[in-house]
Short mmCIF file of C-alpha atoms in Angstrom, two decimals:
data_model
loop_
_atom_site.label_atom_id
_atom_site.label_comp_id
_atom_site.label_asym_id
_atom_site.label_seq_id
_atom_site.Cartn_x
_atom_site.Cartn_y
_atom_site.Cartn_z
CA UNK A 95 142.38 76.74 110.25
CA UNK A 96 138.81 77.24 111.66
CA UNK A 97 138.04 76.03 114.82
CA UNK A 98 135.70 73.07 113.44
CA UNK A 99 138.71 72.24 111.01
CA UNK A 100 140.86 72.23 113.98
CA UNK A 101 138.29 70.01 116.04
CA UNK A 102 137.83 67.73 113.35
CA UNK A 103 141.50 67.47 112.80
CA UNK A 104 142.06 66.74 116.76
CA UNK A 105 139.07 64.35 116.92
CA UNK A 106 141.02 62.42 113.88
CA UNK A 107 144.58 62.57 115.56
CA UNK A 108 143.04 61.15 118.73
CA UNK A 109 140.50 58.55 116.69
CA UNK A 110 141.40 55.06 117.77
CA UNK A 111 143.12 52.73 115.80
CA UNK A 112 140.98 50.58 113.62
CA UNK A 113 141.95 47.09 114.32
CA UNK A 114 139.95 45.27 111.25
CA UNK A 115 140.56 45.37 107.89
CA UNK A 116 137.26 46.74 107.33
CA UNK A 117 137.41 49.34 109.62
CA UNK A 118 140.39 50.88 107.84
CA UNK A 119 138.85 50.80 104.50
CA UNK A 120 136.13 52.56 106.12
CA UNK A 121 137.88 55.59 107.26
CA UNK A 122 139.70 55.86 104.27
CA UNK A 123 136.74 56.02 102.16
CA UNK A 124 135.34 58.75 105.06
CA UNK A 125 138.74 60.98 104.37
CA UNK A 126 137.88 60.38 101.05
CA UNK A 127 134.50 61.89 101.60
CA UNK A 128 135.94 64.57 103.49
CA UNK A 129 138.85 65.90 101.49
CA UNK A 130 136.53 65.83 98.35
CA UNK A 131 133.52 67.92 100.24
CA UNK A 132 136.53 70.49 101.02
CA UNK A 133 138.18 70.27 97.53
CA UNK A 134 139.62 67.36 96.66
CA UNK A 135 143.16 67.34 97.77
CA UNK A 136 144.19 65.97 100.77
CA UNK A 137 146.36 69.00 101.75
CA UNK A 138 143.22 71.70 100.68
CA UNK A 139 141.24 69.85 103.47
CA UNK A 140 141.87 72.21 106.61
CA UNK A 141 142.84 75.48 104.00
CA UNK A 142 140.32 75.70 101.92
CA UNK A 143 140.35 79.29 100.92
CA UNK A 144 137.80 81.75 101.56
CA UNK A 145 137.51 82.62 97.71
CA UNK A 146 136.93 78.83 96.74
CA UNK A 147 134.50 78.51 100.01
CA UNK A 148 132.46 82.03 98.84
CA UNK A 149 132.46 81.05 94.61
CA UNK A 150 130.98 77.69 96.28
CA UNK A 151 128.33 79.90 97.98
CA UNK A 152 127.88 81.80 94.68
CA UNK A 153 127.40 78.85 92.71
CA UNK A 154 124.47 77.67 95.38
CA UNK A 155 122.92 80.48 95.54
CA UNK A 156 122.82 80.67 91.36
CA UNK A 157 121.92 77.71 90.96
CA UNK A 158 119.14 77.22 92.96
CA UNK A 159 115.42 76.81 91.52
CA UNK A 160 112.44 79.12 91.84
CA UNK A 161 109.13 77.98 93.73
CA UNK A 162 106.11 77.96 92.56
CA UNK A 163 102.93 78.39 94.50
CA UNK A 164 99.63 76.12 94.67
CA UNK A 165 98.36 76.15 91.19
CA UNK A 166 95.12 77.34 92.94
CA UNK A 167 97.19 80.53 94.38
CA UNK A 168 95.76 83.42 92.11
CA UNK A 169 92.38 82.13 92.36
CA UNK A 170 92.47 82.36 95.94
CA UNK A 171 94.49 86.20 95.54
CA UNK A 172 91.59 87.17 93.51
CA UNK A 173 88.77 85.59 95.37
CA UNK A 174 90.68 87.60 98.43
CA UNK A 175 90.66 91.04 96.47
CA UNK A 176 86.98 90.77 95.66
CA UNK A 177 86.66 90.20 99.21
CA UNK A 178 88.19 93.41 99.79
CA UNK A 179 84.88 94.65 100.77
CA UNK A 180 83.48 98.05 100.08
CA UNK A 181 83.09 99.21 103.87
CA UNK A 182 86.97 98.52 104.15
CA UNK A 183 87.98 100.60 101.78
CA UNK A 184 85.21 103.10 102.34
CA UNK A 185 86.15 102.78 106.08
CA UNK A 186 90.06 104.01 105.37
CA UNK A 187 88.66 106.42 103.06
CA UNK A 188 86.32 107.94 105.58
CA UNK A 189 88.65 107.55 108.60
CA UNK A 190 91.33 109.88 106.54
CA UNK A 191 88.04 112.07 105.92
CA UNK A 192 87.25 112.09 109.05
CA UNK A 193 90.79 113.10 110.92
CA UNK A 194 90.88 116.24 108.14
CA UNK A 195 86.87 117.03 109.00
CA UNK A 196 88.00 117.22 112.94
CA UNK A 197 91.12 119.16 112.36
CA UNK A 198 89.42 121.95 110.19
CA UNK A 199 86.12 122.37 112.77
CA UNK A 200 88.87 122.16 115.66
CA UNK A 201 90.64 125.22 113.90
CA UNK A 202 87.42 127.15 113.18
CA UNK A 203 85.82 126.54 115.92
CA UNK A 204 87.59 128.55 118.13
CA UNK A 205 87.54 131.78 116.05
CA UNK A 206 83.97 131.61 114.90
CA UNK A 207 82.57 131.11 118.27
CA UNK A 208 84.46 134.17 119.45
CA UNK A 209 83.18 135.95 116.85
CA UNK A 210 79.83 134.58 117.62
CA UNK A 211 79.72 135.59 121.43
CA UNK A 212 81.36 139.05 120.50
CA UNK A 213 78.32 140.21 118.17
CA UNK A 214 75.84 138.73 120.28
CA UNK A 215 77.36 140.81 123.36
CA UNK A 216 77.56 143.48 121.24
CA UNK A 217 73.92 143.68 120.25
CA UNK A 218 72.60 142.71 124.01
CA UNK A 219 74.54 145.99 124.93
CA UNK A 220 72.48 147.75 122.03
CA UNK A 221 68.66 148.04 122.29
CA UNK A 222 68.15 149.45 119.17
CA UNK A 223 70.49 146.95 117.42
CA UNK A 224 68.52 144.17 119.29
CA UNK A 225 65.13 145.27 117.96
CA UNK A 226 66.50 145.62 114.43
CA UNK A 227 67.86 142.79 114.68
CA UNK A 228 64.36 140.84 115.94
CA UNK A 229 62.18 142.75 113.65
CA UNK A 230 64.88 140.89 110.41
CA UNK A 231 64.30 137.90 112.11
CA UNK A 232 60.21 137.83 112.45
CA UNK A 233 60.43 139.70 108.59
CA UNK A 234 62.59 136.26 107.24
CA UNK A 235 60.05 134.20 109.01
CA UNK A 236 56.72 135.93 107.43
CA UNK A 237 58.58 136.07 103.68
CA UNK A 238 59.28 131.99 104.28
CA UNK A 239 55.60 131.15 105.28
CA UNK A 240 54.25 133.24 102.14
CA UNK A 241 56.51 131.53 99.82
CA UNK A 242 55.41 128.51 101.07
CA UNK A 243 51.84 128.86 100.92
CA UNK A 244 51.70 130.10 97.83
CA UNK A 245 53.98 127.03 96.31
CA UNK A 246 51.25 125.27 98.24
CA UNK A 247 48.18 126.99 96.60
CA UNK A 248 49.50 126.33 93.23
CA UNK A 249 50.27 122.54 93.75
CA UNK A 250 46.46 122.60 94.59
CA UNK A 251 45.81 124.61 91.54
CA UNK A 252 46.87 121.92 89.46
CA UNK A 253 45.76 118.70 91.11
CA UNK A 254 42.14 120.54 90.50
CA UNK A 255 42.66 121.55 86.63
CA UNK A 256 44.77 118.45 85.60
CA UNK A 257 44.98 115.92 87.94
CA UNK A 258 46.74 113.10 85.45
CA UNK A 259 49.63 115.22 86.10
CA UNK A 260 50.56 114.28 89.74
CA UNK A 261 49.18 110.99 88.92
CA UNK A 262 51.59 110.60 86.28
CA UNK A 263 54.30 112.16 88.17
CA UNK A 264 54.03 110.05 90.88
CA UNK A 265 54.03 106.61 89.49
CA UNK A 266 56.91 107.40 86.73
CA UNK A 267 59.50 108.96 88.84
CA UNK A 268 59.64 105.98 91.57
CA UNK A 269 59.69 103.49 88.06
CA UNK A 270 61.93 105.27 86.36
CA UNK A 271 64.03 105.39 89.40
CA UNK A 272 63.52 101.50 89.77
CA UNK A 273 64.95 100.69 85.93
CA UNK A 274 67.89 103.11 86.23
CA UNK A 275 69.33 101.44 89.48
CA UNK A 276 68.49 98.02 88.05
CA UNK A 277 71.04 98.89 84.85
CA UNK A 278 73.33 100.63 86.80
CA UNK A 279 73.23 97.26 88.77
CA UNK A 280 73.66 94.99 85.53
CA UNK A 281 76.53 97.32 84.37
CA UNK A 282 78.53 96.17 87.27
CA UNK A 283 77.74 99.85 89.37
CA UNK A 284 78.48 98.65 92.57
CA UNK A 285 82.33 97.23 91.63
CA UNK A 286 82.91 100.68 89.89
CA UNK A 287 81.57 102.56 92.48
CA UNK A 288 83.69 100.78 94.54
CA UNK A 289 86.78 100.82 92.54
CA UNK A 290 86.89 104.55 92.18
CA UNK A 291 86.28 104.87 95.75
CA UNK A 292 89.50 102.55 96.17
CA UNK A 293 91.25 104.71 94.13
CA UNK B 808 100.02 84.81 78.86
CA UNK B 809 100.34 88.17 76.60
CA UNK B 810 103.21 90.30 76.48
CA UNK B 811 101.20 93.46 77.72
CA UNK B 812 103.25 96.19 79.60
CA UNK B 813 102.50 96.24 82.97
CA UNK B 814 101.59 100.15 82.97
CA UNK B 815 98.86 99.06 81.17
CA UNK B 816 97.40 96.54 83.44
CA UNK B 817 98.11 99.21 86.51
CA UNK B 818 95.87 101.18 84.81
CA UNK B 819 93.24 99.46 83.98
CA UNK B 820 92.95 97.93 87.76
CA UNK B 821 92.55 101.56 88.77
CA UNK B 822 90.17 102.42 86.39
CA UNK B 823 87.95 99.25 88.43
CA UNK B 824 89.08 96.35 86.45
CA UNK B 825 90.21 93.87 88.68
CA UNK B 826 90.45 91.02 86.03
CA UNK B 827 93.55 92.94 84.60
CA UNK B 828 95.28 92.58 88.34
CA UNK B 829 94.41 89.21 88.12
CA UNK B 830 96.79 89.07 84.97
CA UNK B 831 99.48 90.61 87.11
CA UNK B 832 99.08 88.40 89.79
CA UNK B 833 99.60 85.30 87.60
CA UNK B 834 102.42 87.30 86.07
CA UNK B 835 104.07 87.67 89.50
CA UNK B 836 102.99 85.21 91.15
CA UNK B 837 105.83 83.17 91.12
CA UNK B 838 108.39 85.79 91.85
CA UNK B 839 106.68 86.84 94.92
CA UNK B 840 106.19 83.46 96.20
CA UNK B 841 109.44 82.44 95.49
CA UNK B 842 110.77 85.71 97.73
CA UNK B 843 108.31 84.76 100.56
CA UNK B 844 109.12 81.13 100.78
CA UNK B 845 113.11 81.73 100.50
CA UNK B 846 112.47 84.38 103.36
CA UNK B 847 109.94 82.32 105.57
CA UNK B 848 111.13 79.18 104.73
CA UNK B 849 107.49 77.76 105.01
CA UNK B 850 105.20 76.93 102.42
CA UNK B 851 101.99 77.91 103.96
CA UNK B 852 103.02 80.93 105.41
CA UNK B 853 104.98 81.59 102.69
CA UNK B 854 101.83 81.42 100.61
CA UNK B 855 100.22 83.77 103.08
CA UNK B 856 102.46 86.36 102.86
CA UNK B 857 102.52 86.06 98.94
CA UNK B 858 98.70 86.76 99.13
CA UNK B 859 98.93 89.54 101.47
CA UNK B 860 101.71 91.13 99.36
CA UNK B 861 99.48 91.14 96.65
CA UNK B 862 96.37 92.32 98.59
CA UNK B 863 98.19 95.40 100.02
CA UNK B 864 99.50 96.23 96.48
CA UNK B 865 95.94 96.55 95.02
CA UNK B 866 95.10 98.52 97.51
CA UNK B 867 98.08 100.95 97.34
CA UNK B 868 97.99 101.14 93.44
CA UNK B 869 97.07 104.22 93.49
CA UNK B 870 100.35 105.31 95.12
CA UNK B 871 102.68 103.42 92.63
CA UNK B 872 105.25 105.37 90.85
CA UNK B 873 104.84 103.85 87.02
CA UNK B 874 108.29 105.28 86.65
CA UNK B 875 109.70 102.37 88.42
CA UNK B 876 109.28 98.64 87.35
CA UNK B 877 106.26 97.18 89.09
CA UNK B 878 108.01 94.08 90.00
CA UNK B 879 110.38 95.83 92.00
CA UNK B 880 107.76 98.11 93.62
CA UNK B 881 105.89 94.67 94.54
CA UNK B 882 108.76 92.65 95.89
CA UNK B 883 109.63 95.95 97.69
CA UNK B 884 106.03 95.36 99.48
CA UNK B 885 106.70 91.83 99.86
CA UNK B 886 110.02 92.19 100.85
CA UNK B 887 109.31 94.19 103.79
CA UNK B 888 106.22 92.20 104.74
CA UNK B 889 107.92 88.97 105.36
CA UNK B 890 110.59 90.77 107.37
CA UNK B 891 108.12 92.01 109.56
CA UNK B 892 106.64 88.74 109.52
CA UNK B 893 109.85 87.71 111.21
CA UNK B 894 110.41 90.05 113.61
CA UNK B 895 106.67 89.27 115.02
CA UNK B 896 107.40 85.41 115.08
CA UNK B 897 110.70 86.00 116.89
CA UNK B 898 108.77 88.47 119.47
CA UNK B 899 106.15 85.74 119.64
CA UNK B 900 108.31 83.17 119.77
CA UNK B 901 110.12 85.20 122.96
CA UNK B 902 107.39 86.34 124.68
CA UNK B 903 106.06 82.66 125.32
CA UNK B 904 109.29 81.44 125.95
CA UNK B 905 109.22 78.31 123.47
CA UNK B 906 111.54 76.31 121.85
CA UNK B 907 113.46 77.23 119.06
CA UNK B 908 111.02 76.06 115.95
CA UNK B 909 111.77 72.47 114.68
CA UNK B 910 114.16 71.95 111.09
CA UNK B 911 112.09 73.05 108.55
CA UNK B 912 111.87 69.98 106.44
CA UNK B 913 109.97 68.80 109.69
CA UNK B 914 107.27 71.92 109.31
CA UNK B 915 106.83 72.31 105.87
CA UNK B 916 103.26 70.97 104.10
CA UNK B 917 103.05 67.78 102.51
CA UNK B 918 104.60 68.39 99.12
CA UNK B 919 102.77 68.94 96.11
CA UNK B 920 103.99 67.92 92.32
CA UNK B 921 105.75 71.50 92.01
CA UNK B 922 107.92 70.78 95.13
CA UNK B 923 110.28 68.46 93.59
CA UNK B 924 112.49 70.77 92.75
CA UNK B 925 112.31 71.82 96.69
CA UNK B 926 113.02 68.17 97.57
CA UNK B 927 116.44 68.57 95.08
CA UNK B 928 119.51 68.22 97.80
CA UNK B 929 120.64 71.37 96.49
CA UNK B 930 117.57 73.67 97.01
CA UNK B 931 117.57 72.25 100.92
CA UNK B 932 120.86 72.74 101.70
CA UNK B 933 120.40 76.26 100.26
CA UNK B 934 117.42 77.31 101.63
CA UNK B 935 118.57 75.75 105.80
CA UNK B 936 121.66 77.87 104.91
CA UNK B 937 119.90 80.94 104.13
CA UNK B 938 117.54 80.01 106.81
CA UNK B 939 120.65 81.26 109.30
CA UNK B 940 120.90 84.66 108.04
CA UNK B 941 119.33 87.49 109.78
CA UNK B 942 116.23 88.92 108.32
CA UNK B 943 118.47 92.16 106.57
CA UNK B 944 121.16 89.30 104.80
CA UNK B 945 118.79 87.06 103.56
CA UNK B 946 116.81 89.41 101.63
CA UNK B 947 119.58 90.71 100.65
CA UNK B 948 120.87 87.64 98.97
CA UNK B 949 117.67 86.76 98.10
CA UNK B 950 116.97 89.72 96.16
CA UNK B 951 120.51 89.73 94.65
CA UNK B 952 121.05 86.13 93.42
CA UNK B 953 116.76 85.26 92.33
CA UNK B 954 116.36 88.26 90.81
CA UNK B 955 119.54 89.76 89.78
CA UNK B 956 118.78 92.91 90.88
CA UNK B 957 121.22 96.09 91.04
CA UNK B 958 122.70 97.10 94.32
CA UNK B 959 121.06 100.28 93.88
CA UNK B 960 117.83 98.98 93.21
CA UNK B 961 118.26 96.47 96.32
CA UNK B 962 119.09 99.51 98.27
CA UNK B 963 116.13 101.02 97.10
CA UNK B 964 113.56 98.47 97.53
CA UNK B 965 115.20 98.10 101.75
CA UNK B 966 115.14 102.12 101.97
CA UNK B 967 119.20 101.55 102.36
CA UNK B 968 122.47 102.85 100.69
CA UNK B 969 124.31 101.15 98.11
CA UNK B 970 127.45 100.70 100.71
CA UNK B 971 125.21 99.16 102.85
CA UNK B 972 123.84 96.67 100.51
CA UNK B 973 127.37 95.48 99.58
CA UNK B 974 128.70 94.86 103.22
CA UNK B 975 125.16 92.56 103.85
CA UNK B 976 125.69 90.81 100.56
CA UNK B 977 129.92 90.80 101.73
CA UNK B 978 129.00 89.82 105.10
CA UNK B 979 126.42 86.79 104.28
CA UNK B 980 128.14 85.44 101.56
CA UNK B 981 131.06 84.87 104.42
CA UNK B 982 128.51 83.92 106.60
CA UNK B 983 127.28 81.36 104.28
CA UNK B 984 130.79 80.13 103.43
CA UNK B 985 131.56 79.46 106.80
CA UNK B 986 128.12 77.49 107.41
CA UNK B 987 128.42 75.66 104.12
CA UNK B 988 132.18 74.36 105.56
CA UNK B 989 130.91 73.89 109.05
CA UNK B 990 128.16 72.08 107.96
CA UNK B 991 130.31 70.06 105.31
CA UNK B 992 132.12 68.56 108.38
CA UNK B 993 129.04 68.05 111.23
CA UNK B 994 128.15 65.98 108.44
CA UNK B 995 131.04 63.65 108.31
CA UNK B 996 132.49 64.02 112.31
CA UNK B 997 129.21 61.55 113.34
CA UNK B 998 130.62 58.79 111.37
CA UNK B 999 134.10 59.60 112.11
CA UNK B 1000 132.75 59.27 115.88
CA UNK B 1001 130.96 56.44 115.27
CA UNK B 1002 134.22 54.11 113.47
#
């Protein structure tokens, strides 16, 4: 017997006497009530067993309905998922990007810069090195500035024999520019874009 | 809705087509909601948890194992959401010191026309038993008697063994028995009292 058997059990052996008519009929029908929520006999009522009390679970638990959300509950998922902004998912993206980016400089760093202060030392200690090594550096200098005026001279060498030609140029580059992000637009760019980014 | 696999919807949400998640959200959506309300035992935040479920999915597809069923994989998610979900309300819950929460026919949203199965006497007296269980039983059951899934897969789904899966399911169907028969007489001893 369980203790709440045994309570009920002593709260019905110390129940007063009903002294009406009405009163008896009424705790009949309650022991009724009782004895048929526990199993129907009156002698099952305080040892019910625990295989009849758990196939009695079993049975709940079986029988028991699924819920169904708001009819307006996918609308709302998807509204939510195409809410899942870009920056978010960029954000996690670049964050990830980020920690890897730190990790590899923090485990170069340390090497290259000794490397670094090791050649410079060693070509301070050198005076020969260090003028080889100026005379490279104002030799890389001169070579860029020729390259670059000459690229410069021949720019100027065309605007003067065809000048429709940097007209041209300049007019249908920033258009054709203009039409190929407005149909990567209308394609639906930016979702992809963002979807493969996701992924 | 169609019969199309679900591999083939997984794939064409990662390939940036978010109207073919939308076709496994209505798929699903019931079956999550259902797990989330039987856990939470509250429709909003039942509702809230379903949508979150299905928010962190998308974003995880890309980490879903299309060997394994991809309802399992997403009551899995939700599964472990709403227990967490639980764990912050009861730290909540003592960190301000309140009151244990009110019955939750007393919190739950006005009912809508799909709640009348909820209303059924049977689907309350379920749901305030389960609502006794820890966290760990309930989804247990919940997983076990909804869904009919394996032990094993259970076990998988809670990161668990097999073994333990059976004592939880062991243990809160006893729980539930003994509820169900103390509850069977709280409901009769006030009129007895009152005679």
């Amino acid at each position: 017997m369980t203790d709440d058997q045994g309570k009920h059990a002593h709260q019905m052996q110390n129940a007063p006497e009903p002294e009406e008519a009405g009163q008896d009929e009424r705790a009949e029908r309650e022991m009724e009530a009782l004895r048929a929520r526990l199993g129907g006999e009156p002698a099952a009522a305080s040892s019910e067993s625990l295989e009849r009390r758990l196939q009695r679970v079993e049975a709940l638990l079986r029988n028991a309905p699924m819920l169904a959300p708001s009819p307006d509950f996918a609308a709302r998922v998807m509204a939510a998922v195409a809410a899942m902004t870009f920056p978010h998912m960029l954000n996690r993206r670049l964050s990830l990007s980020l920690m890897l980016g730190m990790a590899l400089v923090a485990a170069l760093t340390l090497p290259v810069l000794g490397y670094g202060v090791a050649s410079l030392f060693d070509a301070l200690s050198d005076p020969g090195a260090l003028n080889s090594l100026m005379a490279l550096g104002v030799s890389a200098l001169g070579l860029a500035w020729g390259l670059a005026a000459e690229f410069s001279s021949s720019v100027q060498t065309l605007i003067h024999e065809t000048p429709m030609v940097p007209a041209l140029l300049t007019t249908s580059i920033p258009l054709a520019m203009l039409v190929g992000w407005l149909v990567w637009y209308l394609l639906d760019g930016p979702r992809w874009l963002m979807q493969r980014l996701a992924a | 809705m169609n019969q199309e696999p679900d591999s083939l919807w997984v794939e064409q949400t990662l390939a940036g087509d978010q109207d073919a998640f939308g076709n496994l959200v209505l798929r699903y959506e019931r079956d999550v909601f259902n797990l989330t309300y039987r856990m939470l035992n509250n429709r909003g935040e039942a509702e809230d948890a379903a949508q979150e479920a299905f928010l962190r999915a998308y974003a995880n597809l890309d980490r879903y194992d299309p060997a394994r069923p991809f309802k399992t994989w997403l009551l899995s998610i939700a599964s472990n959401h709403c227990i967490d979900r639980i764990r912050r309300r009861r730290l909540t819950w003592l960190s301000l010191e309140e009151p244990l929460p009110p019955h939750p026919a007393l919190t739950s949203d006005v009912p809508g026309p799909e709640e009348s199965a909820l209303d059924h006497e049977r689907s309350e007296e379920v749901q305030a038993l389960l609502d006794e269980l820890s966290p760990e039983y309930r989804i247990a059951v919940v997983l076990r008697y909804w869904y009919d899934l394996s032990y094993a897969e259970i076990a998988e789904m809670l990161n668990t063994t097999e073994s333990a899966v059976k004592s939880r399911l062991f243990r809160a169907r006893q729980a539930l028995a003994s509820r169900l028969e103390s509850r069977s007489m709280s409901t009769l001893n006030p009129a007895m009292e009152g005679s």
